[in-house]
Amino acid sequence: MDTMISTDPWAGAVQDIIAAGRRMDRFGWVPATAGNISRRLPDGRIAITRSGGHKGHLTADGVIEVTADGRAVRAGDRPSAETLLHCQVYEASPDVGAVLHGHSVASTVLSMMEQGDAILLSGYEVLKVFEGQQTHDTTVRLPVFDNDQDIARLSGVVAPYLGRMPAGYVIRGHGVYVWGGTMDVALARLEGLEFLLACELERRKVAR
Amino acid sequence: MDTMISTDPWAGAVQDIIAAGRRMDRFGWVPATAGNISRRLPDGRIAITRSGGHKGHLTADGVIEVTADGRAVRAGDRPSAETLLHCQVYEASPDVGAVLHGHSVASTVLSMMEQGDAILLSGYEVLKVFEGQQTHDTTVRLPVFDNDQDIARLSGVVAPYLGRMPAGYVIRGHGVYVWGGTMDVALARLEGLEFLLACELERRKVAR
Amino acid sequence: MDTMISTDPWAGAVQDIIAAGRRMDRFGWVPATAGNISRRLPDGRIAITRSGGHKGHLTADGVIEVTADGRAVRAGDRPSAETLLHCQVYEASPDVGAVLHGHSVASTVLSMMEQGDAILLSGYEVLKVFEGQQTHDTTVRLPVFDNDQDIARLSGVVAPYLGRMPAGYVIRGHGVYVWGGTMDVALARLEGLEFLLACELERRKVAR
Amino acid sequence: MDTMISTDPWAGAVQDIIAAGRRMDRFGWVPATAGNISRRLPDGRIAITRSGGHKGHLTADGVIEVTADGRAVRAGDRPSAETLLHCQVYEASPDVGAVLHGHSVASTVLSMMEQGDAILLSGYEVLKVFEGQQTHDTTVRLPVFDNDQDIARLSGVVAPYLGRMPAGYVIRGHGVYVWGGTMDVALARLEGLEFLLACELERRKVAR
């Protein structure tokens, strides 16, 4: 992304988040006030979008600092309830530097249609964007978790799968979570996943 | 939206309307000369798009002042016939500061297919963008009213439902009306509603 | 469109054409080197896009002058074969100031599926953008003509319908022709027509 | 494309590649780090996108020089494995100056649905963008090759068809390859091909 170079790690993280929000908005993946975006700095601080507000029109004020367990560092800042889902990804892997949560039409529709607990993605060249994938000739399992307004409970359901979800995961009727070592890697995985979900949705309209 | 700060309330309302029109145009929700956009100022004045003209290319001249019952304040200004539908929303609720009317493919197609008098939206996380909704685990009713070139008559049909349409409403084969306390809230609800209608349309292509 | 004011009518027409090409490209209606765009000046001169080249990246050099019967005024300029179809619209009506020809997915697909000689558009509010339409409660007939590489022959087939095609017409597997008194009116009709064709295509995917 | 004029052929080729990447990104044809883009200079040097990185956000550093058989000229530069597929197109025809490889939803879905070894494109006006086509009243054969992570082997499968693929070719579940004498011609053919594949995909959703 066309982020300006900054020697201040916090400012760099904020720039990454603002640019990611604009990119996600361009594709329609952050409608209304949906979605949230975070970065973990080398010193362990976590920068994340504030609750509410449009993720396509972020300013530096829309990004707040939270602790590793998801509480606001500055009094009065209000993190999104879903901050916990970001924090557990960071906690599970020291290599993760960015987490993205978006709401696309394809992920929403496919996860609501899917009766099982996963969407299977097979035979696509773009699968190679996901961690550890070397070939199109494979099947990647994208877990689908039921939506829950109790995010602590939902994070408990997700937790056992962390470390073995190369394409991220979907919350039913809600959206996707993906991550990566850097924001560029996380965004590439998000674009790859949404591309594949768009393909799956098209195939289900035709291939009957 | 990236509106400049202005200390003049009228200029601020005009900027909100121009920015909303550009945003709606980006998504294809104001084709040709369709759609209209209004803001109510704290002093009660109503700013609304002039009849005709493209809502994606508005200038300050494309916004006029109307009275609470929809007549032009300045001689020679021609309000859209649909101005009445904006005014009745403002009249019904002192908290409303912005009303949006757009024409999307999804709202047009779904409302023409729907035999009943409402589209039911169930189970989506994005439902939480609508007034008073706290969970995805609910059903929001989006009323569908038959189109009518007699707008006074149409407004009479809509009137009894005001105050109990959290997602706004649809006119069959025509488009949606949504509103909010501020332009940002109205736009978020419009984006949320159009996202859900896009999901519904996709589901009907697949889930048979 | 955001055209600069110019006191030179030719330069104004060129600006209208360049802006229209960018707008059509934004919607994907001028893929590859498809489409052509013209304006008739008050003095009767006709400005039209040169053969070849991308209509989304036009410069003033991409616009040439042709005579009322479609020949290049300047030696060496090469008009598109389809120039004749523009000229016959201007000849049929002294009120027409702009003609647009675009290739959309919806118009291509619907015209190839249509076994008859017209697409019927009924019940849409947006029908009111077409000349003489006052209500949604009507049916507008969009003629579909078979494609022909012999444009003189094709223009002979179209000619008898001129003056009674309020929404323009479609060439099968090829694209639409629309026109208006000004470029803004022609563009509004094109946006309206493409919106309605997009609606028709969606309806045929669902309503079975 | 709006490339600046440069008297340095290498810089001109790099500008062409950067602009092509932005254009392909606009249409969603280079998701994640997918796709690759090359130009052959008049002196025979080949400029191609480096392995990895987003093709919509290229800088000059993202373009490297390779030999006619696909090896990096500068030590440390890492070409994409698919560089070989570009080189064989250049080798087969001295007239080719640009090769494009993109991943679209339509090409991915149609090639995965197609049981045979080609997609047939018939009756479209836009077919005329392909080399040697003078009419819509024809059928152009778009070969579909099975995907293979062994690119040398895949290039061996493609080789016999070079010189008789006017619309380029598709790798199943992967994407398209197109080319032309200049970058503008290659881009026009890519836009034309993707337009036709989008039409084919829509037709298969409806015409049953």
XYZ file of N, CA, C and O in Angstrom, chain D residues 15-183:
676
model
N 7.226 1.774 -17.105
C 5.997 2.571 -16.964
C 4.794 1.826 -17.535
O 3.705 1.837 -16.958
N 4.977 1.189 -18.672
C 3.888 0.395 -19.264
C 3.420 -0.708 -18.304
O 2.220 -0.965 -18.169
N 4.378 -1.368 -17.676
C 4.051 -2.486 -16.775
C 3.333 -1.989 -15.522
O 2.335 -2.578 -15.083
N 3.809 -0.884 -14.950
C 3.165 -0.328 -13.753
C 1.726 0.090 -14.073
O 0.791 -0.216 -13.322
N 1.547 0.770 -15.215
C 0.204 1.222 -15.597
C -0.719 0.032 -15.884
O -1.891 0.036 -15.514
N -0.183 -0.992 -16.518
C -1.001 -2.182 -16.809
C -1.427 -2.864 -15.509
O -2.557 -3.329 -15.372
N -0.520 -2.916 -14.534
C -0.852 -3.521 -13.247
C -1.968 -2.772 -12.540
O -2.902 -3.374 -11.980
N -1.909 -1.438 -12.598
C -2.981 -0.647 -11.970
C -4.313 -0.891 -12.658
O -5.359 -0.981 -12.023
N -4.273 -0.951 -13.969
C -5.513 -1.182 -14.730
C -6.089 -2.563 -14.394
O -7.284 -2.708 -14.169
N -5.234 -3.568 -14.352
C -5.716 -4.925 -14.052
C -6.261 -4.997 -12.623
O -7.251 -5.676 -12.349
N -5.625 -4.286 -11.716
C -6.102 -4.252 -10.334
C -7.483 -3.614 -10.247
O -8.337 -4.042 -9.465
N -7.714 -2.575 -11.047
C -9.001 -1.884 -11.020
C -10.147 -2.836 -11.301
O -11.253 -2.689 -10.773
N -9.898 -3.836 -12.149
C -10.942 -4.794 -12.512
C -10.930 -6.037 -11.619
O -11.747 -6.939 -11.813
N -9.978 -6.108 -10.671
C -9.919 -7.282 -9.792
C -9.248 -8.477 -10.433
O -9.471 -9.619 -10.009
N -8.371 -8.246 -11.417
C -7.748 -9.352 -12.155
C -6.377 -9.731 -11.612
O -5.741 -10.655 -12.149
N -5.907 -9.040 -10.580
C -4.618 -9.399 -9.964
C -4.762 -9.450 -8.440
O -4.050 -8.754 -7.718
N -5.683 -10.309 -7.927
C -5.868 -10.399 -6.469
C -4.609 -10.906 -5.777
O -3.854 -11.683 -6.368
N -4.430 -10.492 -4.521
C -3.298 -10.961 -3.709
C -1.983 -10.659 -4.437
O -1.714 -9.499 -4.753
N -1.163 -11.644 -4.690
C 0.076 -11.402 -5.444
C -0.007 -12.076 -6.812
O 1.022 -12.347 -7.435
N -1.226 -12.321 -7.268
C -1.427 -13.053 -8.521
C -1.082 -12.203 -9.738
O -1.022 -10.983 -9.673
N -0.871 -12.882 -10.866
C -0.637 -12.226 -12.142
C 0.819 -11.899 -12.382
O 1.624 -11.835 -11.447
N 1.150 -11.725 -13.639
C 2.458 -11.169 -13.990
C 2.374 -10.511 -15.356
O 1.447 -10.776 -16.132
N 3.302 -9.581 -15.586
C 3.207 -8.636 -16.709
C 4.603 -8.459 -17.281
O 5.554 -8.282 -16.521
N 4.724 -8.487 -18.623
C 6.055 -8.277 -19.202
C 6.001 -7.443 -20.477
O 4.932 -7.296 -21.100
N 7.148 -6.922 -20.849
C 7.338 -6.175 -22.101
C 8.673 -6.604 -22.719
O 9.651 -6.799 -21.989
N 8.688 -6.751 -24.039
C 9.962 -6.959 -24.720
C 10.351 -5.662 -25.399
O 9.531 -5.074 -26.122
N 11.575 -5.237 -25.177
C 12.057 -3.986 -25.769
C 12.529 -4.237 -27.202
O 12.812 -5.378 -27.575
N 12.626 -3.171 -27.990
C 13.110 -3.335 -29.374
C 14.480 -4.025 -29.436
O 14.762 -4.772 -30.375
N 15.331 -3.819 -28.415
C 16.657 -4.460 -28.436
C 16.608 -5.900 -27.911
O 17.650 -6.547 -27.784
N 15.415 -6.404 -27.620
C 15.292 -7.802 -27.228
C 15.278 -8.048 -25.723
O 14.938 -9.156 -25.271
N 15.651 -7.050 -24.924
C 15.592 -7.239 -23.470
C 14.146 -7.481 -23.036
O 13.219 -6.913 -23.603
N 13.943 -8.302 -22.011
C 12.604 -8.569 -21.496
C 12.484 -8.035 -20.068
O 13.301 -8.370 -19.205
N 11.492 -7.165 -19.860
C 11.188 -6.614 -18.530
C 9.964 -7.339 -17.998
O 8.953 -7.447 -18.703
N 10.031 -7.854 -16.749
C 8.902 -8.623 -16.199
C 8.779 -8.370 -14.710
O 9.765 -8.052 -14.034
N 7.549 -8.511 -14.221
C 7.331 -8.307 -12.787
C 8.081 -9.368 -11.981
O 8.098 -10.547 -12.328
N 8.653 -8.910 -10.877
C 9.364 -9.761 -9.926
C 8.373 -10.734 -9.271
O 7.179 -10.450 -9.205
N 8.843 -11.856 -8.787
C 7.975 -12.803 -8.069
C 7.437 -12.167 -6.783
O 8.182 -11.482 -6.073
N 6.152 -12.408 -6.484
C 5.547 -11.856 -5.266
C 5.204 -10.394 -5.456
O 5.451 -9.803 -6.505
N 4.601 -9.806 -4.437
C 4.232 -8.396 -4.522
C 2.899 -8.223 -5.243
O 2.493 -9.064 -6.053
N 2.225 -7.119 -4.952
C 0.910 -6.870 -5.548
C 1.084 -6.133 -6.868
O 1.748 -5.112 -6.908
N 0.456 -6.655 -7.929
C 0.629 -6.074 -9.250
C -0.133 -4.748 -9.419
O 0.078 -4.033 -10.402
N -1.000 -4.426 -8.475
C -1.686 -3.136 -8.524
C -0.907 -2.020 -7.871
O -1.273 -0.847 -7.991
N 0.157 -2.366 -7.162
C 0.943 -1.357 -6.426
C 2.408 -1.434 -6.817
O 3.295 -1.278 -5.974
N 2.691 -1.669 -8.082
C 4.077 -1.837 -8.533
C 4.855 -0.527 -8.490
O 4.288 0.547 -8.708
N 6.141 -0.652 -8.224
C 7.091 0.442 -8.434
C 8.164 -0.088 -9.393
O 8.162 -1.271 -9.730
N 9.063 0.786 -9.804
C 10.115 0.371 -10.746
C 10.907 -0.809 -10.186
O 11.362 -1.685 -10.936
N 11.064 -0.861 -8.881
C 11.816 -1.950 -8.263
C 11.115 -3.310 -8.422
O 11.748 -4.351 -8.278
N 9.837 -3.277 -8.739
C 9.101 -4.528 -8.901
C 9.249 -5.145 -10.283
O 8.650 -6.185 -10.566
N 10.047 -4.484 -11.147
C 10.242 -4.971 -12.515
C 11.709 -5.350 -12.689
O 12.595 -4.558 -12.364
N 11.967 -6.565 -13.190
C 13.352 -7.032 -13.359
C 13.595 -7.430 -14.819
O 12.653 -7.598 -15.588
N 14.882 -7.564 -15.169
C 15.222 -8.003 -16.537
C 15.517 -9.493 -16.532
O 16.211 -9.992 -15.636
N 14.965 -10.191 -17.538
C 15.271 -11.621 -17.681
C 15.795 -11.881 -19.097
O 15.519 -11.123 -20.034
N 16.526 -12.970 -19.217
C 17.033 -13.393 -20.528
C 15.901 -14.047 -21.325
O 14.824 -14.321 -20.774
N 16.164 -14.320 -22.572
C 15.140 -14.903 -23.447
C 14.684 -16.274 -22.960
O 13.594 -16.732 -23.304
N 15.511 -16.938 -22.143
C 15.082 -18.233 -21.592
C 14.675 -18.121 -20.124
O 14.596 -19.120 -19.411
N 14.428 -16.882 -19.655
C 13.742 -16.704 -18.385
C 14.599 -16.620 -17.136
O 14.066 -16.678 -16.017
N 15.932 -16.481 -17.305
C 16.763 -16.335 -16.105
C 16.999 -14.857 -15.805
O 17.018 -14.018 -16.707
N 17.154 -14.537 -14.485
C 17.388 -13.154 -14.082
C 18.737 -12.676 -14.604
O 19.735 -13.397 -14.533
N 18.761 -11.457 -15.153
C 20.019 -10.881 -15.642
C 20.866 -10.416 -14.460
O 22.079 -10.578 -14.459
N 20.210 -9.847 -13.432
C 20.946 -9.323 -12.278
C 20.924 -10.345 -11.153
O 19.858 -10.851 -10.787
N 22.108 -10.650 -10.602
C 22.206 -11.621 -9.512
C 21.287 -11.192 -8.370
O 21.257 -10.018 -7.998
N 20.557 -12.130 -7.826
C 19.702 -11.827 -6.683
C 18.263 -11.552 -7.056
O 17.364 -11.684 -6.229
N 18.019 -11.149 -8.303
C 16.631 -10.951 -8.728
C 15.954 -12.313 -8.859
O 16.554 -13.252 -9.385
N 14.706 -12.380 -8.405
C 13.994 -13.657 -8.468
C 12.782 -13.535 -9.395
O 11.766 -12.948 -9.030
N 12.874 -14.119 -10.598
C 11.706 -14.073 -11.486
C 10.641 -15.049 -10.999
O 10.946 -16.022 -10.308
N 9.404 -14.789 -11.370
C 8.328 -15.737 -11.102
C 8.563 -17.006 -11.905
O 9.145 -16.973 -13.000
N 8.109 -18.137 -11.367
C 8.224 -19.398 -12.108
C 7.545 -19.291 -13.468
O 7.976 -19.905 -14.448
N 6.509 -18.469 -13.541
C 5.740 -18.381 -14.783
C 6.418 -17.542 -15.867
O 5.874 -17.389 -16.972
N 7.579 -17.013 -15.558
C 8.329 -16.232 -16.545
C 8.515 -17.007 -17.850
O 8.463 -16.449 -18.948
N 8.702 -18.316 -17.714
C 8.880 -19.172 -18.896
C 7.724 -19.067 -19.884
O 7.917 -19.167 -21.103
N 6.502 -18.905 -19.350
C 5.328 -18.836 -20.227
C 5.329 -17.532 -21.030
O 4.826 -17.492 -22.153
N 5.890 -16.480 -20.438
C 6.058 -15.226 -21.191
C 7.125 -15.422 -22.268
O 6.931 -15.059 -23.432
N 8.258 -15.989 -21.868
C 9.389 -16.099 -22.798
C 9.030 -16.921 -24.034
O 9.456 -16.607 -25.141
N 8.230 -17.963 -23.833
C 7.932 -18.799 -25.000
C 7.014 -18.076 -25.994
O 7.058 -18.342 -27.194
N 6.185 -17.148 -25.485
C 5.357 -16.356 -26.406
C 6.243 -15.414 -27.223
O 6.093 -15.284 -28.449
N 7.210 -14.780 -26.550
C 8.125 -13.883 -27.280
C 8.938 -14.668 -28.312
O 9.157 -14.218 -29.434
N 9.394 -15.870 -27.904
C 10.231 -16.655 -28.806
C 9.445 -17.093 -30.052
O 9.988 -17.132 -31.163
N 8.154 -17.380 -29.836
C 7.345 -17.891 -30.946
C 6.995 -16.813 -31.973
O 6.678 -17.121 -33.114
N 7.026 -15.538 -31.543
C 6.636 -14.479 -32.479
C 7.459 -13.218 -32.260
O 7.381 -12.594 -31.200
N 8.194 -12.807 -33.285
C 9.012 -11.598 -33.155
C 8.170 -10.332 -33.024
O 8.687 -9.284 -32.639
N 6.871 -10.428 -33.333
C 6.014 -9.246 -33.311
C 5.437 -8.938 -31.938
O 4.842 -7.886 -31.740
N 5.552 -9.866 -31.009
C 4.937 -9.648 -29.695
C 5.823 -8.739 -28.837
O 7.022 -8.972 -28.699
N 5.198 -7.694 -28.267
C 5.927 -6.758 -27.427
C 5.465 -6.739 -25.983
O 6.087 -6.098 -25.139
N 4.347 -7.411 -25.677
C 3.828 -7.394 -24.307
C 3.008 -8.651 -24.047
O 2.274 -9.111 -24.936
N 3.157 -9.226 -22.850
C 2.402 -10.405 -22.435
C 1.770 -10.109 -21.069
O 2.414 -9.543 -20.189
N 0.502 -10.482 -20.916
C -0.225 -10.243 -19.664
C -0.799 -11.556 -19.151
O -1.357 -12.342 -19.923
N -0.690 -11.749 -17.841
C -1.314 -12.914 -17.192
C -2.128 -12.412 -16.009
O -1.594 -11.792 -15.096
N -3.428 -12.658 -16.056
C -4.305 -12.215 -14.970
C -5.171 -13.344 -14.470
O -5.327 -14.373 -15.145
N -5.728 -13.145 -13.264
C -6.617 -14.121 -12.624
C -7.964 -13.445 -12.414
O -8.108 -12.641 -11.494
N -8.960 -13.765 -13.209
C -10.287 -13.194 -12.968
C -11.202 -14.272 -12.416
O -10.971 -15.474 -12.599
N -12.271 -13.849 -11.762
C -13.283 -14.798 -11.290
C -13.873 -15.545 -12.486
O -14.017 -16.776 -12.456
N -14.188 -14.834 -13.570
C -14.836 -15.486 -14.715
C -13.932 -16.535 -15.356
O -14.374 -17.657 -15.638
N -12.661 -16.218 -15.579
C -11.774 -17.201 -16.232
C -11.537 -18.393 -15.313
O -11.445 -19.537 -15.768
N -11.452 -18.140 -14.013
C -11.234 -19.226 -13.055
C -12.440 -20.166 -13.027
O -12.299 -21.393 -13.139
N -13.620 -19.598 -12.896
C -14.837 -20.401 -12.765
C -15.150 -21.141 -14.065
O -15.426 -22.356 -14.060
N -15.091 -20.444 -15.194
C -15.432 -21.092 -16.472
C -14.447 -22.203 -16.804
O -14.840 -23.270 -17.293
N -13.157 -22.000 -16.513
C -12.180 -23.032 -16.870
C -12.313 -24.246 -15.955
O -12.033 -25.371 -16.362
N -12.783 -24.041 -14.720
C -12.979 -25.177 -13.821
C -14.257 -25.953 -14.159
O -14.352 -27.152 -13.904
N -15.245 -25.257 -14.730
C -16.486 -25.920 -15.128
C -16.338 -26.659 -16.450
O -17.059 -27.617 -16.718
N -15.454 -26.173 -17.302
C -15.326 -26.699 -18.655
C -14.680 -28.080 -18.622
O -13.545 -28.231 -18.175
N -15.420 -29.077 -19.110
C -14.877 -30.433 -19.121
C -13.922 -30.633 -20.295
O -13.012 -31.445 -20.231
N -14.132 -29.902 -21.365
C -13.331 -30.077 -22.572
C -12.024 -29.298 -22.511
O -11.598 -28.829 -21.456
N -11.379 -29.165 -23.668
C -10.070 -28.518 -23.705
C -10.118 -27.124 -24.317
O -9.081 -26.581 -24.708
N -11.322 -26.536 -24.396
C -11.428 -25.174 -24.924
C -12.770 -24.558 -24.544
O -13.749 -25.270 -24.311
N -12.782 -23.238 -24.473
C -14.028 -22.474 -24.351
C -14.255 -21.851 -25.727
O -13.342 -21.228 -26.284
N -15.465 -22.037 -26.274
C -15.770 -21.498 -27.601
C -16.525 -20.182 -27.454
O -17.511 -20.109 -26.724
N -16.041 -19.155 -28.139
C -16.655 -17.830 -28.067
C -17.236 -17.500 -29.440
O -16.500 -17.378 -30.420
N -18.584 -17.331 -29.502
C -19.271 -17.199 -30.797
C -20.238 -16.031 -30.844
O -21.030 -15.849 -29.913
N -20.200 -15.286 -31.938
C -21.264 -14.342 -32.251
C -21.145 -12.975 -31.615
O -22.048 -12.149 -31.754
N -20.039 -12.714 -30.918
C -19.875 -11.432 -30.227
C -19.151 -10.406 -31.107
O -18.099 -10.707 -31.684
N -19.629 -9.196 -31.146
C -18.925 -8.112 -31.844
C -17.494 -7.951 -31.316
O -16.555 -7.708 -32.074
N -17.326 -8.106 -29.979
C -16.012 -7.854 -29.371
C -14.949 -8.864 -29.830
O -13.748 -8.623 -29.682
N -15.360 -9.972 -30.444
C -14.377 -10.923 -30.998
C -13.413 -10.234 -31.959
O -12.283 -10.694 -32.159
N -13.874 -9.122 -32.558
C -13.029 -8.436 -33.538
C -11.750 -7.844 -32.932
O -10.848 -7.443 -33.671
N -11.652 -7.795 -31.582
C -10.416 -7.293 -30.962
C -9.277 -8.300 -31.119
O -8.104 -7.945 -30.995
N -9.595 -9.555 -31.402
C -8.545 -10.580 -31.481
C -7.906 -10.598 -32.864
O -8.546 -10.258 -33.869
N -6.663 -11.029 -32.897
C -5.859 -10.975 -34.124
C -6.548 -11.688 -35.290
O -6.943 -12.848 -35.186
N -6.693 -10.956 -36.378
C -7.192 -11.562 -37.605
C -8.698 -11.728 -37.687
O -9.206 -12.257 -38.679
N -9.448 -11.278 -36.669
C -10.907 -11.457 -36.696
C -11.559 -10.239 -37.343
O -11.313 -9.122 -36.928
N -12.433 -10.487 -38.333
C -13.058 -9.379 -39.070
C -14.561 -9.306 -38.845
O -15.214 -8.401 -39.346
N -15.116 -10.286 -38.148
C -16.575 -10.331 -38.022
C -16.986 -10.954 -36.691
O -16.218 -11.714 -36.088
N -18.221 -10.634 -36.274
C -18.807 -11.275 -35.093
C -19.289 -12.682 -35.433
O -19.507 -13.503 -34.551
N -19.471 -12.932 -36.739
C -20.155 -14.154 -37.181
C -19.145 -15.291 -37.324
O -18.942 -15.847 -38.414
N -18.528 -15.637 -36.205
C -17.456 -16.615 -36.209
C -17.355 -17.231 -34.818
O -18.049 -16.797 -33.900
N -16.517 -18.253 -34.693
C -16.244 -18.856 -33.383
C -14.739 -18.831 -33.139
O -13.972 -19.287 -33.979
N -14.352 -18.267 -32.012
C -12.934 -18.261 -31.627
C -12.756 -19.290 -30.514
O -13.534 -19.341 -29.565
N -11.727 -20.108 -30.660
C -11.447 -21.184 -29.708
C -10.420 -20.693 -28.696
O -9.333 -20.271 -29.070
N -10.785 -20.729 -27.425
C -9.874 -20.337 -26.339
C -9.415 -21.622 -25.647
O -10.181 -22.211 -24.863
N -8.193 -22.075 -25.893
C -7.741 -23.331 -25.293
C -7.702 -23.236 -23.761
O -7.360 -22.187 -23.201
N -8.071 -24.347 -23.115
C -7.970 -24.473 -21.654
C -6.954 -25.582 -21.366
O -7.174 -26.744 -21.728
N -5.841 -25.215 -20.723
C -4.822 -26.197 -20.352
C -4.932 -26.511 -18.862
O -5.193 -25.614 -18.061
N -4.700 -27.761 -18.494
C -4.721 -28.096 -17.066
C -3.579 -27.393 -16.342
O -2.469 -27.269 -16.872
N -3.857 -26.958 -15.136
C -2.839 -26.279 -14.323
C -1.746 -27.279 -13.940
O -1.998 -28.489 -13.833
N -0.539 -26.777 -13.731
C 0.603 -27.639 -13.403
C 1.625 -26.767 -12.676
O 1.988 -25.697 -13.168
N 2.070 -27.183 -11.482
C 3.090 -26.400 -10.771
C 4.453 -26.529 -11.439
O 5.363 -25.745 -11.160
N 4.610 -27.517 -12.321
C 5.852 -27.665 -13.089
C 5.696 -26.835 -14.363
O 5.128 -27.287 -15.361
N 6.183 -25.609 -14.317
C 5.924 -24.662 -15.403
C 6.653 -25.064 -16.683
O 6.153 -24.837 -17.789
N 7.804 -25.692 -16.549
C 8.522 -26.152 -17.749
C 7.664 -27.172 -18.494
O 7.531 -27.127 -19.719
N 7.076 -28.078 -17.716
C 6.203 -29.080 -18.330
C 4.969 -28.429 -18.951
O 4.560 -28.764 -20.066
N 4.378 -27.469 -18.218
C 3.204 -26.771 -18.739
C 3.546 -26.031 -20.035
O 2.771 -26.057 -21.006
N 4.718 -25.414 -20.070
C 5.090 -24.673 -21.291
C 5.248 -25.636 -22.470
O 4.953 -25.270 -23.612
N 5.660 -26.853 -22.174
C 5.740 -27.865 -23.233
C 4.368 -28.229 -23.782
O 4.213 -28.508 -24.981
N 3.374 -28.218 -22.923
C 2.004 -28.518 -23.360
C 1.437 -27.364 -24.200
O 0.711 -27.575 -25.170
N 1.771 -26.149 -23.807
C 1.252 -24.961 -24.499
C 1.923 -24.774 -25.864
O 1.283 -24.364 -26.851
N 3.211 -25.096 -25.939
C 4.036 -24.740 -27.106
C 3.419 -25.063 -28.472
O 3.416 -24.208 -29.370
N 2.865 -26.278 -28.659
C 2.362 -26.614 -29.999
C 1.235 -25.707 -30.483
O 0.952 -25.662 -31.681
N 0.578 -24.999 -29.545
C -0.564 -24.171 -29.916
C -0.173 -22.728 -30.246
O -0.978 -21.966 -30.763
N 1.057 -22.350 -29.907
C 1.470 -20.958 -30.146
C 1.361 -20.646 -31.639
O 1.686 -21.470 -32.485
N 0.893 -19.433 -31.938
C 0.707 -19.054 -33.338
C -0.702 -19.333 -33.837
O -1.094 -18.849 -34.899
N -1.480 -20.110 -33.059
C -2.886 -20.320 -33.474
C -3.844 -20.192 -32.285
O -4.796 -20.921 -32.165
N -3.545 -19.188 -31.432
C -4.449 -18.894 -30.311
C -4.761 -17.394 -30.342
O -4.202 -16.618 -29.560
N -5.662 -16.937 -31.236
C -5.882 -15.495 -31.404
C -6.384 -14.793 -30.147
O -6.170 -13.584 -29.992
N -7.061 -15.523 -29.247
C -7.588 -14.904 -28.025
C -6.723 -15.218 -26.813
O -7.100 -14.896 -25.695
N -5.543 -15.811 -27.012
C -4.720 -16.240 -25.883
C -5.175 -17.600 -25.388
O -5.780 -18.368 -26.137
N -4.881 -17.903 -24.125
C -5.298 -19.193 -23.567
C -5.592 -19.068 -22.078
O -5.294 -18.034 -21.470
N -6.205 -20.122 -21.521
C -6.533 -20.164 -20.095
C -5.863 -21.376 -19.465
O -5.839 -22.452 -20.074
N -5.345 -21.198 -18.241
C -4.901 -22.338 -17.437
C -6.027 -22.608 -16.431
O -6.488 -21.696 -15.755
N -6.451 -23.854 -16.351
C -7.636 -24.206 -15.569
C -7.487 -23.832 -14.077
O -6.497 -24.191 -13.437
N -8.479 -23.101 -13.559
C -8.469 -22.697 -12.154
C -7.377 -21.700 -11.827
O -7.043 -21.481 -10.667
N -6.823 -21.074 -12.849
C -5.627 -20.265 -12.650
C -5.776 -18.876 -13.302
O -5.755 -17.873 -12.600
N -5.908 -18.820 -14.619
C -6.067 -17.511 -15.245
C -5.711 -17.508 -16.705
O -5.463 -18.571 -17.284
N -5.704 -16.302 -17.308
C -5.510 -16.178 -18.748
C -4.121 -15.639 -19.089
O -3.492 -14.951 -18.278
N -3.660 -15.971 -20.287
C -2.488 -15.352 -20.903
C -2.922 -14.719 -22.219
O -3.560 -15.390 -23.032
N -2.603 -13.434 -22.390
C -2.847 -12.752 -23.664
C -1.615 -11.932 -24.021
O -0.789 -11.650 -23.157
N -1.495 -11.533 -25.272
C -0.324 -10.774 -25.712
C -0.664 -9.899 -26.901
O -1.766 -9.985 -27.460
N 0.291 -9.040 -27.282
C 0.087 -8.157 -28.422
C 1.379 -7.469 -28.801
O 2.370 -7.549 -28.063
N 1.334 -6.769 -29.925
C 2.526 -6.091 -30.405
C 2.970 -4.982 -29.462
O 4.161 -4.732 -29.294
N 2.005 -4.313 -28.847
C 2.301 -3.269 -27.863
C 1.495 -3.556 -26.597
O 0.583 -4.385 -26.599
N 1.835 -2.853 -25.527
C 1.075 -3.025 -24.286
C -0.379 -2.624 -24.489
O -1.283 -3.275 -23.955
